[in-house]
Amino acid sequence: MTPLIAVERLEKTYYHDDIETPALRGVSFTIERGDFVAIMGPSGSGKSTLLHVLGFLEAATAGTYRFDGKAMSDHTPDEIARVRNEKMGFVFQAFNLLPRVSVLENVKLPLLYSRVPERKWNDIATTAIDAVGLSHRTHHEAARLSGGEKQRAAIARALVNNPQVIFADEPTGNLDSKSGAVVMEILRKLNEKEKHTVILITHETYTAENAQRIIRLLDGTIESDEQVARRTTADGFIK
């Protein structure tokens, strides 16, 4: 079966005036459908740049990136936007919610750019909100939520188009340990029960240990890439 994600000798260099700053240097790996992969590394290692390339937010400088069997370079700009909206979900450290808009309206936002009929939007968004245990906050403004609730709303928003892959960029970075554990439990359930592919960017070892595989970056190269045994509690999740 074709891997969901395949990158080969991927490079990304930023240019500012006459200064070149390499962020990725010949990175190669594949990710299968249903995988849960953590990408780790210190600040400046290239992990956020790699997420931006994998999420069709930036183009690589060199190398090949294939998503679902098709090279990113073979997509038109409209196709890139459609793949990003319909096949990818994003969860960011800063939540990126509209503060004066309800949870329901925030979660519905990706559907505005989809081919889903508008009459179905409320039902789809409500199902996603229920999936993250936030139904009691459906009509609350995002500004009135706790940090953990905001991140759960962001996960629900990432789910509404039933994406093939969820990119989570430091999803627990702004949360206390209890809220962070709840968020990671949700991501694990989405991976284990709903079979969503999850790619987690983190610098936290205890967060990365929720994954099945950890790729460690250093100075834009892969330092290690290994399968790991998840630490679990009695209910199957790290707390």
PDB file of C-alpha atoms in Angstrom:
ATOM      1  CA  MET A   1       0.000   0.000   0.000  1.00  0.00           C
ATOM      2  CA  THR A   2       1.221   3.502  -0.813  1.00  0.00           C
ATOM      3  CA  PRO A   3       2.347   5.378   2.330  1.00  0.00           C
ATOM      4  CA  LEU A   4       0.187   8.328   3.324  1.00  0.00           C
ATOM      5  CA  ILE A   5       3.317  10.478   3.584  1.00  0.00           C
ATOM      6  CA  ALA A   6       6.669   9.917   1.894  1.00  0.00           C
ATOM      7  CA  VAL A   7       9.517  12.423   1.940  1.00  0.00           C
ATOM      8  CA  GLU A   8      12.848  11.860   0.231  1.00  0.00           C
ATOM      9  CA  ARG A   9      15.965  14.017   0.684  1.00  0.00           C
ATOM     10  CA  LEU A  10      13.755  16.919   1.736  1.00  0.00           C
ATOM     11  CA  GLU A  11      15.462  20.274   2.118  1.00  0.00           C
ATOM     12  CA  LYS A  12      14.206  23.677   3.191  1.00  0.00           C
ATOM     13  CA  THR A  13      16.346  26.805   3.152  1.00  0.00           C
ATOM     14  CA  TYR A  14      15.226  30.286   4.121  1.00  0.00           C
ATOM     15  CA  TYR A  15      16.730  33.281   2.377  1.00  0.00           C
ATOM     16  CA  HIS A  16      16.978  36.775   3.836  1.00  0.00           C
ATOM     17  CA  ASP A  17      19.022  39.323   1.917  1.00  0.00           C
ATOM     18  CA  ASP A  18      22.279  37.469   1.264  1.00  0.00           C
ATOM     19  CA  ILE A  19      21.922  35.082   4.198  1.00  0.00           C
ATOM     20  CA  GLU A  20      20.938  31.435   3.722  1.00  0.00           C
ATOM     21  CA  THR A  21      19.531  29.541   6.700  1.00  0.00           C
ATOM     22  CA  PRO A  22      19.086  25.786   6.145  1.00  0.00           C
ATOM     23  CA  ALA A  23      16.208  24.418   8.224  1.00  0.00           C
ATOM     24  CA  LEU A  24      15.940  20.896   6.769  1.00  0.00           C
ATOM     25  CA  ARG A  25      18.891  18.981   5.324  1.00  0.00           C
ATOM     26  CA  GLY A  26      18.070  15.864   3.319  1.00  0.00           C
ATOM     27  CA  VAL A  27      15.291  14.425   5.483  1.00  0.00           C
ATOM     28  CA  SER A  28      13.756  11.092   4.355  1.00  0.00           C
ATOM     29  CA  PHE A  29      11.016   8.933   5.924  1.00  0.00           C
ATOM     30  CA  THR A  30       7.538   7.497   5.353  1.00  0.00           C
ATOM     31  CA  ILE A  31       4.394   7.533   7.493  1.00  0.00           C
ATOM     32  CA  GLU A  32       1.663   4.951   7.035  1.00  0.00           C
ATOM     33  CA  ARG A  33      -2.075   5.468   7.411  1.00  0.00           C
ATOM     34  CA  GLY A  34      -3.121   5.105  11.040  1.00  0.00           C
ATOM     35  CA  ASP A  35       0.318   5.864  12.489  1.00  0.00           C
ATOM     36  CA  PHE A  36       0.868   8.093  15.518  1.00  0.00           C
ATOM     37  CA  VAL A  37       4.258   9.775  15.087  1.00  0.00           C
ATOM     38  CA  ALA A  38       5.932  12.305  17.371  1.00  0.00           C
ATOM     39  CA  ILE A  39       8.550  14.626  15.889  1.00  0.00           C
ATOM     40  CA  MET A  40      10.902  15.939  18.554  1.00  0.00           C
ATOM     41  CA  GLY A  41      13.872  18.240  18.698  1.00  0.00           C
ATOM     42  CA  PRO A  42      15.246  21.334  20.415  1.00  0.00           C
ATOM     43  CA  SER A  43      14.424  24.843  19.266  1.00  0.00           C
ATOM     44  CA  GLY A  44      15.881  25.390  15.797  1.00  0.00           C
ATOM     45  CA  SER A  45      16.027  21.684  14.959  1.00  0.00           C
ATOM     46  CA  GLY A  46      13.575  22.050  12.052  1.00  0.00           C
ATOM     47  CA  LYS A  47      10.527  20.322  13.528  1.00  0.00           C
ATOM     48  CA  SER A  48       8.095  23.222  12.952  1.00  0.00           C
ATOM     49  CA  THR A  49       9.451  23.752   9.451  1.00  0.00           C
ATOM     50  CA  LEU A  50       8.914  20.068   8.738  1.00  0.00           C
ATOM     51  CA  LEU A  51       5.306  20.324   9.926  1.00  0.00           C
ATOM     52  CA  HIS A  52       4.741  23.340   7.668  1.00  0.00           C
ATOM     53  CA  VAL A  53       6.020  21.404   4.670  1.00  0.00           C
ATOM     54  CA  LEU A  54       4.047  18.260   5.527  1.00  0.00           C
ATOM     55  CA  GLY A  55       0.920  20.363   6.039  1.00  0.00           C
ATOM     56  CA  PHE A  56       1.221  22.067   2.641  1.00  0.00           C
ATOM     57  CA  LEU A  57       1.795  25.392   4.405  1.00  0.00           C
ATOM     58  CA  GLU A  58       5.230  25.839   2.814  1.00  0.00           C
ATOM     59  CA  ALA A  59       6.996  24.272  -0.166  1.00  0.00           C
ATOM     60  CA  ALA A  60      10.308  22.478   0.199  1.00  0.00           C
ATOM     61  CA  THR A  61      13.414  23.935  -1.412  1.00  0.00           C
ATOM     62  CA  ALA A  62      14.525  20.545  -2.734  1.00  0.00           C
ATOM     63  CA  GLY A  63      13.641  16.886  -2.476  1.00  0.00           C
ATOM     64  CA  THR A  64      10.292  15.128  -2.907  1.00  0.00           C
ATOM     65  CA  TYR A  65       7.185  15.114  -0.729  1.00  0.00           C
ATOM     66  CA  ARG A  66       4.338  12.785  -1.670  1.00  0.00           C
ATOM     67  CA  PHE A  67       1.007  12.925   0.146  1.00  0.00           C
ATOM     68  CA  ASP A  68      -1.377  10.069  -0.585  1.00  0.00           C
ATOM     69  CA  GLY A  69       0.819   9.076  -3.523  1.00  0.00           C
ATOM     70  CA  LYS A  70       0.972  12.441  -5.276  1.00  0.00           C
ATOM     71  CA  ALA A  71       3.924  14.822  -5.159  1.00  0.00           C
ATOM     72  CA  MET A  72       3.211  18.228  -3.670  1.00  0.00           C
ATOM     73  CA  SER A  73       4.965  19.804  -6.669  1.00  0.00           C
ATOM     74  CA  ASP A  74       2.360  18.204  -8.975  1.00  0.00           C
ATOM     75  CA  HIS A  75      -0.541  20.019  -7.286  1.00  0.00           C
ATOM     76  CA  THR A  76      -1.912  23.336  -8.498  1.00  0.00           C
ATOM     77  CA  PRO A  77      -2.397  26.058  -5.853  1.00  0.00           C
ATOM     78  CA  ASP A  78      -6.139  25.301  -5.812  1.00  0.00           C
ATOM     79  CA  GLU A  79      -5.462  21.587  -5.329  1.00  0.00           C
ATOM     80  CA  ILE A  80      -3.048  22.344  -2.481  1.00  0.00           C
ATOM     81  CA  ALA A  81      -5.725  24.408  -0.736  1.00  0.00           C
ATOM     82  CA  ARG A  82      -8.303  21.666  -1.232  1.00  0.00           C
ATOM     83  CA  VAL A  83      -6.040  18.897   0.103  1.00  0.00           C
ATOM     84  CA  ARG A  84      -5.123  21.018   3.112  1.00  0.00           C
ATOM     85  CA  ASN A  85      -8.780  21.732   3.904  1.00  0.00           C
ATOM     86  CA  GLU A  86     -10.279  18.313   3.191  1.00  0.00           C
ATOM     87  CA  LYS A  87      -7.539  15.843   4.111  1.00  0.00           C
ATOM     88  CA  MET A  88      -5.574  17.617   6.855  1.00  0.00           C
ATOM     89  CA  GLY A  89      -6.569  18.887  10.274  1.00  0.00           C
ATOM     90  CA  PHE A  90      -4.419  21.280  12.308  1.00  0.00           C
ATOM     91  CA  VAL A  91      -4.135  21.843  16.057  1.00  0.00           C
ATOM     92  CA  PHE A  92      -1.801  24.632  17.210  1.00  0.00           C
ATOM     93  CA  GLN A  93      -0.336  25.620  20.562  1.00  0.00           C
ATOM     94  CA  ALA A  94      -2.049  29.031  20.406  1.00  0.00           C
ATOM     95  CA  PHE A  95      -5.506  27.471  19.671  1.00  0.00           C
ATOM     96  CA  ASN A  96      -6.266  30.049  16.914  1.00  0.00           C
ATOM     97  CA  LEU A  97      -9.942  30.344  17.834  1.00  0.00           C
ATOM     98  CA  LEU A  98     -12.105  33.397  17.202  1.00  0.00           C
ATOM     99  CA  PRO A  99     -12.577  34.661  20.779  1.00  0.00           C
ATOM    100  CA  ARG A 100     -16.020  36.304  20.446  1.00  0.00           C
ATOM    101  CA  VAL A 101     -17.553  33.472  18.447  1.00  0.00           C
ATOM    102  CA  SER A 102     -19.204  30.368  19.890  1.00  0.00           C
ATOM    103  CA  VAL A 103     -17.526  26.981  19.974  1.00  0.00           C
ATOM    104  CA  LEU A 104     -20.023  25.762  17.391  1.00  0.00           C
ATOM    105  CA  GLU A 105     -19.216  28.584  14.965  1.00  0.00           C
ATOM    106  CA  ASN A 106     -15.467  28.106  15.477  1.00  0.00           C
ATOM    107  CA  VAL A 107     -15.712  24.395  14.767  1.00  0.00           C
ATOM    108  CA  LYS A 108     -17.782  25.007  11.633  1.00  0.00           C
ATOM    109  CA  LEU A 109     -15.156  27.309  10.067  1.00  0.00           C
ATOM    110  CA  PRO A 110     -13.374  24.681   7.896  1.00  0.00           C
ATOM    111  CA  LEU A 111     -16.731  23.691   6.418  1.00  0.00           C
ATOM    112  CA  LEU A 112     -17.064  27.161   4.891  1.00  0.00           C
ATOM    113  CA  TYR A 113     -14.402  26.151   2.355  1.00  0.00           C
ATOM    114  CA  SER A 114     -15.578  22.581   1.850  1.00  0.00           C
ATOM    115  CA  ARG A 115     -17.971  20.956  -0.575  1.00  0.00           C
ATOM    116  CA  VAL A 116     -20.252  19.846   2.268  1.00  0.00           C
ATOM    117  CA  PRO A 117     -23.817  21.233   1.933  1.00  0.00           C
ATOM    118  CA  GLU A 118     -24.480  24.001   4.465  1.00  0.00           C
ATOM    119  CA  ARG A 119     -27.552  22.202   5.828  1.00  0.00           C
ATOM    120  CA  LYS A 120     -25.206  19.550   7.266  1.00  0.00           C
ATOM    121  CA  TRP A 121     -22.733  21.880   8.961  1.00  0.00           C
ATOM    122  CA  ASN A 122     -24.393  22.070  12.373  1.00  0.00           C
ATOM    123  CA  ASP A 123     -24.768  18.301  12.677  1.00  0.00           C
ATOM    124  CA  ILE A 124     -21.176  17.639  11.621  1.00  0.00           C
ATOM    125  CA  ALA A 125     -19.783  20.284  13.979  1.00  0.00           C
ATOM    126  CA  THR A 126     -21.938  19.062  16.866  1.00  0.00           C
ATOM    127  CA  THR A 127     -20.685  15.496  16.354  1.00  0.00           C
ATOM    128  CA  ALA A 128     -17.074  16.715  16.450  1.00  0.00           C
ATOM    129  CA  ILE A 129     -17.735  18.741  19.603  1.00  0.00           C
ATOM    130  CA  ASP A 130     -19.296  15.698  21.261  1.00  0.00           C
ATOM    131  CA  ALA A 131     -16.251  13.617  20.276  1.00  0.00           C
ATOM    132  CA  VAL A 132     -13.965  15.833  22.383  1.00  0.00           C
ATOM    133  CA  GLY A 133     -16.356  15.986  25.346  1.00  0.00           C
ATOM    134  CA  LEU A 134     -17.250  19.650  24.933  1.00  0.00           C
ATOM    135  CA  SER A 135     -20.979  19.491  24.212  1.00  0.00           C
ATOM    136  CA  HIS A 136     -21.746  21.475  27.391  1.00  0.00           C
ATOM    137  CA  ARG A 137     -19.775  24.398  25.911  1.00  0.00           C
ATOM    138  CA  THR A 138     -21.234  24.313  22.392  1.00  0.00           C
ATOM    139  CA  HIS A 139     -22.788  27.789  22.544  1.00  0.00           C
ATOM    140  CA  HIS A 140     -20.204  29.475  24.768  1.00  0.00           C
ATOM    141  CA  GLU A 141     -17.844  32.072  23.331  1.00  0.00           C
ATOM    142  CA  ALA A 142     -14.302  30.759  22.906  1.00  0.00           C
ATOM    143  CA  ALA A 143     -12.979  33.552  25.130  1.00  0.00           C
ATOM    144  CA  ARG A 144     -14.912  32.058  28.069  1.00  0.00           C
ATOM    145  CA  LEU A 145     -13.247  28.650  27.839  1.00  0.00           C
ATOM    146  CA  SER A 146     -10.327  27.369  29.864  1.00  0.00           C
ATOM    147  CA  GLY A 147      -7.073  26.597  28.067  1.00  0.00           C
ATOM    148  CA  GLY A 148      -7.828  22.892  27.955  1.00  0.00           C
ATOM    149  CA  GLU A 149     -11.327  23.525  26.619  1.00  0.00           C
ATOM    150  CA  LYS A 150      -9.947  25.828  23.927  1.00  0.00           C
ATOM    151  CA  GLN A 151      -7.601  23.107  22.748  1.00  0.00           C
ATOM    152  CA  ARG A 152     -10.425  20.570  22.715  1.00  0.00           C
ATOM    153  CA  ALA A 153     -12.460  22.988  20.596  1.00  0.00           C
ATOM    154  CA  ALA A 154      -9.464  23.307  18.264  1.00  0.00           C
ATOM    155  CA  ILE A 155      -9.301  19.516  17.952  1.00  0.00           C
ATOM    156  CA  ALA A 156     -13.020  19.411  17.149  1.00  0.00           C
ATOM    157  CA  ARG A 157     -12.443  22.023  14.444  1.00  0.00           C
ATOM    158  CA  ALA A 158      -9.666  19.852  13.012  1.00  0.00           C
ATOM    159  CA  LEU A 159     -12.060  16.900  12.832  1.00  0.00           C
ATOM    160  CA  VAL A 160     -15.031  18.363  10.960  1.00  0.00           C
ATOM    161  CA  ASN A 161     -13.779  17.451   7.488  1.00  0.00           C
ATOM    162  CA  ASN A 162     -12.813  13.937   8.646  1.00  0.00           C
ATOM    163  CA  PRO A 163      -9.145  14.455   7.689  1.00  0.00           C
ATOM    164  CA  GLN A 164      -6.735  11.680   6.815  1.00  0.00           C
ATOM    165  CA  VAL A 165      -4.120  13.205   9.118  1.00  0.00           C
ATOM    166  CA  ILE A 166      -4.133  15.484  12.150  1.00  0.00           C
ATOM    167  CA  PHE A 167      -1.083  17.714  12.641  1.00  0.00           C
ATOM    168  CA  ALA A 168      -0.723  18.752  16.288  1.00  0.00           C
ATOM    169  CA  ASP A 169       1.921  21.436  16.847  1.00  0.00           C
ATOM    170  CA  GLU A 170       2.862  21.585  20.561  1.00  0.00           C
ATOM    171  CA  PRO A 171      -0.808  21.013  21.518  1.00  0.00           C
ATOM    172  CA  THR A 172      -0.059  20.883  25.257  1.00  0.00           C
ATOM    173  CA  GLY A 173       2.455  23.734  25.307  1.00  0.00           C
ATOM    174  CA  ASN A 174       0.054  26.286  26.840  1.00  0.00           C
ATOM    175  CA  LEU A 175      -1.716  23.856  29.171  1.00  0.00           C
ATOM    176  CA  ASP A 176      -1.277  22.626  32.712  1.00  0.00           C
ATOM    177  CA  SER A 177      -0.413  18.962  33.157  1.00  0.00           C
ATOM    178  CA  LYS A 178      -4.007  17.832  33.814  1.00  0.00           C
ATOM    179  CA  SER A 179      -5.441  19.630  30.763  1.00  0.00           C
ATOM    180  CA  GLY A 180      -2.520  18.419  28.669  1.00  0.00           C
ATOM    181  CA  ALA A 181      -3.238  14.813  29.657  1.00  0.00           C
ATOM    182  CA  VAL A 182      -6.884  15.219  28.588  1.00  0.00           C
ATOM    183  CA  VAL A 183      -5.830  16.610  25.202  1.00  0.00           C
ATOM    184  CA  MET A 184      -3.367  13.784  24.620  1.00  0.00           C
ATOM    185  CA  GLU A 185      -5.980  11.205  25.632  1.00  0.00           C
ATOM    186  CA  ILE A 186      -8.328  12.636  22.990  1.00  0.00           C
ATOM    187  CA  LEU A 187      -5.611  12.482  20.317  1.00  0.00           C
ATOM    188  CA  ARG A 188      -4.796   8.901  21.254  1.00  0.00           C
ATOM    189  CA  LYS A 189      -8.430   7.855  21.066  1.00  0.00           C
ATOM    190  CA  LEU A 190      -8.761   9.508  17.667  1.00  0.00           C
ATOM    191  CA  ASN A 191      -5.779   7.478  16.534  1.00  0.00           C
ATOM    192  CA  GLU A 192      -6.638   4.161  18.166  1.00  0.00           C
ATOM    193  CA  LYS A 193     -10.421   4.098  17.767  1.00  0.00           C
ATOM    194  CA  GLU A 194     -11.098   6.391  14.804  1.00  0.00           C
ATOM    195  CA  LYS A 195      -7.873   5.443  12.971  1.00  0.00           C
ATOM    196  CA  HIS A 196      -6.822   9.018  12.249  1.00  0.00           C
ATOM    197  CA  THR A 197      -3.136   9.413  11.452  1.00  0.00           C
ATOM    198  CA  VAL A 198      -1.620  11.795  14.022  1.00  0.00           C
ATOM    199  CA  ILE A 199       1.649  13.704  13.643  1.00  0.00           C
ATOM    200  CA  LEU A 200       2.658  15.389  16.870  1.00  0.00           C
ATOM    201  CA  ILE A 201       5.288  18.128  17.128  1.00  0.00           C
ATOM    202  CA  THR A 202       6.622  18.423  20.661  1.00  0.00           C
ATOM    203  CA  HIS A 203       9.714  19.025  22.745  1.00  0.00           C
ATOM    204  CA  GLU A 204       8.214  17.208  25.744  1.00  0.00           C
ATOM    205  CA  THR A 205       9.302  13.602  26.222  1.00  0.00           C
ATOM    206  CA  TYR A 206       6.262  12.667  28.317  1.00  0.00           C
ATOM    207  CA  THR A 207       3.977  14.007  25.561  1.00  0.00           C
ATOM    208  CA  ALA A 208       5.891  12.201  22.807  1.00  0.00           C
ATOM    209  CA  GLU A 209       5.514   8.923  24.708  1.00  0.00           C
ATOM    210  CA  ASN A 210       1.863   8.853  23.640  1.00  0.00           C
ATOM    211  CA  ALA A 211       3.084   8.096  20.101  1.00  0.00           C
ATOM    212  CA  GLN A 212       4.046   4.756  18.582  1.00  0.00           C
ATOM    213  CA  ARG A 213       7.115   6.187  16.896  1.00  0.00           C
ATOM    214  CA  ILE A 214       9.454   9.088  17.659  1.00  0.00           C
ATOM    215  CA  ILE A 215      11.506  10.914  15.024  1.00  0.00           C
ATOM    216  CA  ARG A 216      14.161  13.146  16.592  1.00  0.00           C
ATOM    217  CA  LEU A 217      15.588  16.056  14.618  1.00  0.00           C
ATOM    218  CA  LEU A 218      18.821  17.912  15.233  1.00  0.00           C
ATOM    219  CA  ASP A 219      20.084  20.768  13.073  1.00  0.00           C
ATOM    220  CA  GLY A 220      17.677  19.891  10.280  1.00  0.00           C
ATOM    221  CA  THR A 221      18.605  16.214  10.039  1.00  0.00           C
ATOM    222  CA  ILE A 222      17.116  13.041  11.508  1.00  0.00           C
ATOM    223  CA  GLU A 223      19.095  12.080  14.595  1.00  0.00           C
ATOM    224  CA  SER A 224      16.994   8.970  15.316  1.00  0.00           C
ATOM    225  CA  ASP A 225      13.791   7.299  14.154  1.00  0.00           C
ATOM    226  CA  GLU A 226      12.449   4.515  16.331  1.00  0.00           C
ATOM    227  CA  GLN A 227       9.319   2.621  17.268  1.00  0.00           C
ATOM    228  CA  VAL A 228       8.496   3.016  20.956  1.00  0.00           C
ATOM    229  CA  ALA A 229       6.332   1.239  23.506  1.00  0.00           C
ATOM    230  CA  ARG A 230       3.638   3.514  24.855  1.00  0.00           C
ATOM    231  CA  ARG A 231       3.562   3.917  28.619  1.00  0.00           C
ATOM    232  CA  THR A 232       0.013   3.318  29.793  1.00  0.00           C
ATOM    233  CA  THR A 233      -2.111   3.429  32.914  1.00  0.00           C
ATOM    234  CA  ALA A 234      -4.963   1.107  33.823  1.00  0.00           C
ATOM    235  CA  ASP A 235      -7.322   2.838  31.396  1.00  0.00           C
ATOM    236  CA  GLY A 236      -4.741   2.778  28.608  1.00  0.00           C
ATOM    237  CA  PHE A 237      -3.555   6.397  28.688  1.00  0.00           C
ATOM    238  CA  ILE A 238      -0.750   8.403  30.184  1.00  0.00           C
ATOM    239  CA  LYS A 239      -1.977  10.813  32.867  1.00  0.00           C
TER     240      LYS A 239
END
